[in-house]
Amino acid sequence: MASRDASPSLVNLPDGSSFKIGIVVSQWNADITDALLKGAQDTLLQSGVLADNIEVLYVPGSFELPWGARQIMKPGKRDAVICLGCIIQGETRHDEYIASAVASGIMQLGLMSGVPVIFGVLTTNTEEQAKDRAGGKHGNKGAEAAAAALQMAYVRTGDSTTKKRIGY
Ligand code: DLZ
C-alpha cells in the first residue's frame, strides 16, 4: 500500500509569480470539491501565484471537467489547468464510466494542447474516504494537484531540455 510519502512534495515548489493557472471545479459533492479548491488555491498563492492569475471555472459534474479545462485554457492564456472533482462509488457502475471518461479526456486534452492538465479528481468508495483526502487524515489532494500544476508549468515554460544543444 502506498504511504503518504509517495505524494509529491508540497515544499520547494517552483516560484509561481509568473504563472497563469486555471482551475476547473466540479460541483457534484460540492463540500468535498470546495475543500479541494481551497487546498489548491492556498498552495498556488503560497508559491507566489498572483490571485488575479488564478481563474476558477465551475462545471456541473466531473464528466464536464475536460470540457471546462478546454474552455479555460484558451490558447496561450494558461500555463497549467487543474481539474478538481469527487466521484464516489454508488449502487451502479456509473462512477466507473465517469472516472474513466474524465481521466481519458484530461490526458488527451493535455497531450493535444501542450498545456499540462492536472487530474485532481478523487475516486473513492465512500464519502468518508473523500473527506480524508480533502483536508483530512490523508492530506488535501487539491493542494497536491496544485503542486503538480506548478511543477508542470515550470517544466513547460522553463524547459531546460530546449536549451540543450542537439547534435554535435
Ligand atoms: C451523475 C453523476 C453521478 C451519479 N455521480 C457523480 C459523482 O460521484 N461525482 C461527480 O463529479 N459527478 C457525478 N455525476 C454527474 C456527472 O459527472 C455529470 O455531471 C452528469 O452525468 C451530466 O453529464
CSV table of C-alpha atoms in Angstrom, one decimal, residues 22-136:
chain,number,residue,atom,x,y,z
A,22,GLY,CA,-6.9,27.7,-14.4
A,23,ILE,CA,-8.9,25.6,-12.0
A,24,VAL,CA,-12.0,23.8,-13.1
A,25,VAL,CA,-14.2,22.6,-10.3
A,26,SER,CA,-17.0,20.0,-10.4
A,27,GLN,CA,-20.0,21.0,-8.2
A,28,TRP,CA,-21.0,17.4,-7.6
A,29,ASN,CA,-20.1,16.5,-3.9
A,30,ALA,CA,-19.5,20.3,-3.5
A,31,ASP,CA,-18.5,20.2,0.1
A,32,ILE,CA,-15.5,18.0,-0.9
A,33,THR,CA,-14.6,19.9,-4.1
A,34,ASP,CA,-14.8,23.2,-2.2
A,35,ALA,CA,-12.2,21.8,0.2
A,36,LEU,CA,-10.0,20.6,-2.7
A,37,LEU,CA,-10.3,24.1,-4.3
A,38,LYS,CA,-9.2,25.8,-1.1
A,39,GLY,CA,-6.2,23.5,-0.8
A,40,ALA,CA,-5.3,24.2,-4.4
A,41,GLN,CA,-5.7,28.0,-4.1
A,42,ASP,CA,-3.7,28.1,-0.8
A,43,THR,CA,-0.8,26.2,-2.4
A,44,LEU,CA,-0.7,28.4,-5.5
A,45,LEU,CA,-0.8,31.6,-3.5
A,46,GLN,CA,1.8,30.4,-1.1
A,47,SER,CA,4.0,29.6,-4.1
A,48,GLY,CA,3.7,33.2,-5.4
A,49,VAL,CA,0.9,32.8,-8.0
A,50,LEU,CA,-1.0,36.1,-8.1
A,51,ALA,CA,-4.6,35.9,-7.2
A,52,ASP,CA,-5.5,37.7,-10.4
A,53,ASN,CA,-3.7,34.9,-12.3
A,54,ILE,CA,-5.9,32.2,-10.9
A,55,GLU,CA,-9.1,31.7,-12.8
A,56,VAL,CA,-11.8,29.3,-11.4
A,57,LEU,CA,-14.5,27.8,-13.6
A,58,TYR,CA,-17.3,25.7,-12.1
A,59,VAL,CA,-18.9,22.8,-14.1
A,60,PRO,CA,-21.9,20.7,-13.0
A,61,GLY,CA,-20.1,17.3,-12.5
A,62,SER,CA,-16.8,15.6,-13.1
A,63,PHE,CA,-17.8,14.4,-16.5
A,64,GLU,CA,-17.7,18.0,-17.6
A,65,LEU,CA,-14.2,18.7,-16.3
A,66,PRO,CA,-12.4,18.1,-19.7
A,67,TRP,CA,-14.7,20.4,-21.5
A,68,GLY,CA,-14.2,23.1,-18.8
A,69,ALA,CA,-10.5,22.6,-19.0
A,70,ARG,CA,-10.5,23.2,-22.7
A,71,GLN,CA,-12.6,26.3,-22.2
A,72,ILE,CA,-10.4,27.8,-19.6
A,73,MET,CA,-7.1,27.1,-21.2
A,74,LYS,CA,-7.7,29.4,-24.3
A,75,PRO,CA,-4.6,29.3,-26.4
A,76,GLY,CA,-1.6,30.9,-24.6
A,77,LYS,CA,-3.6,32.0,-21.6
A,78,ARG,CA,-2.8,29.3,-19.1
A,79,ASP,CA,0.5,27.6,-18.0
A,80,ALA,CA,-1.5,24.8,-16.4
A,81,VAL,CA,-5.0,23.8,-15.7
A,82,ILE,CA,-6.1,21.9,-12.6
A,83,CYS,CA,-9.3,19.7,-12.7
A,84,LEU,CA,-10.9,19.1,-9.3
A,85,GLY,CA,-13.7,16.6,-8.8
A,86,CYS,CA,-15.0,14.0,-6.5
A,87,ILE,CA,-16.5,10.7,-7.8
A,88,ILE,CA,-18.0,8.5,-5.1
A,89,GLN,CA,-19.0,4.9,-5.8
A,90,GLY,CA,-22.7,4.4,-6.0
A,91,GLU,CA,-25.1,1.4,-6.4
A,92,THR,CA,-24.3,1.2,-10.1
A,93,ARG,CA,-21.1,1.4,-12.2
A,94,HIS,CA,-21.9,5.0,-13.1
A,95,ASP,CA,-18.9,6.1,-11.2
A,96,GLU,CA,-16.5,3.9,-13.2
A,97,TYR,CA,-17.7,5.3,-16.6
A,98,ILE,CA,-17.4,8.9,-15.4
A,99,ALA,CA,-14.0,8.4,-13.9
A,100,SER,CA,-12.7,6.6,-16.9
A,101,ALA,CA,-14.0,9.2,-19.3
A,102,VAL,CA,-12.6,12.1,-17.2
A,103,ALA,CA,-9.2,10.6,-16.9
A,104,SER,CA,-9.0,9.8,-20.6
A,105,GLY,CA,-10.4,13.3,-21.5
A,106,ILE,CA,-7.9,15.1,-19.3
A,107,MET,CA,-5.0,13.1,-20.6
A,108,GLN,CA,-6.0,13.6,-24.3
A,109,LEU,CA,-6.5,17.3,-23.8
A,110,GLY,CA,-3.1,17.8,-22.2
A,111,LEU,CA,-1.3,15.9,-24.9
A,112,MET,CA,-3.2,17.6,-27.7
A,113,SER,CA,-3.0,21.2,-26.4
A,114,GLY,CA,0.5,21.0,-24.9
A,115,VAL,CA,-0.9,22.7,-21.7
A,116,PRO,CA,-0.5,20.5,-18.6
A,117,VAL,CA,-3.9,19.4,-17.4
A,118,ILE,CA,-3.8,18.0,-13.8
A,119,PHE,CA,-6.0,15.2,-12.6
A,120,GLY,CA,-7.2,16.3,-9.2
A,121,VAL,CA,-10.2,14.0,-9.1
A,122,LEU,CA,-11.0,11.8,-6.1
A,123,THR,CA,-12.4,8.4,-6.9
A,124,THR,CA,-13.4,6.9,-3.6
A,125,ASN,CA,-15.6,4.1,-2.3
A,126,THR,CA,-17.1,6.3,0.4
A,127,GLU,CA,-17.7,9.9,1.4
A,128,GLU,CA,-15.5,9.3,4.4
A,129,GLN,CA,-12.6,8.4,2.2
A,130,ALA,CA,-13.2,11.5,0.2
A,131,LYS,CA,-13.2,13.7,3.3
A,132,ASP,CA,-9.9,12.0,4.4
A,133,ARG,CA,-8.4,13.3,1.2
A,134,ALA,CA,-9.9,16.8,1.2
A,135,GLY,CA,-8.1,18.2,4.2
A,136,GLY,CA,-8.4,15.1,6.4
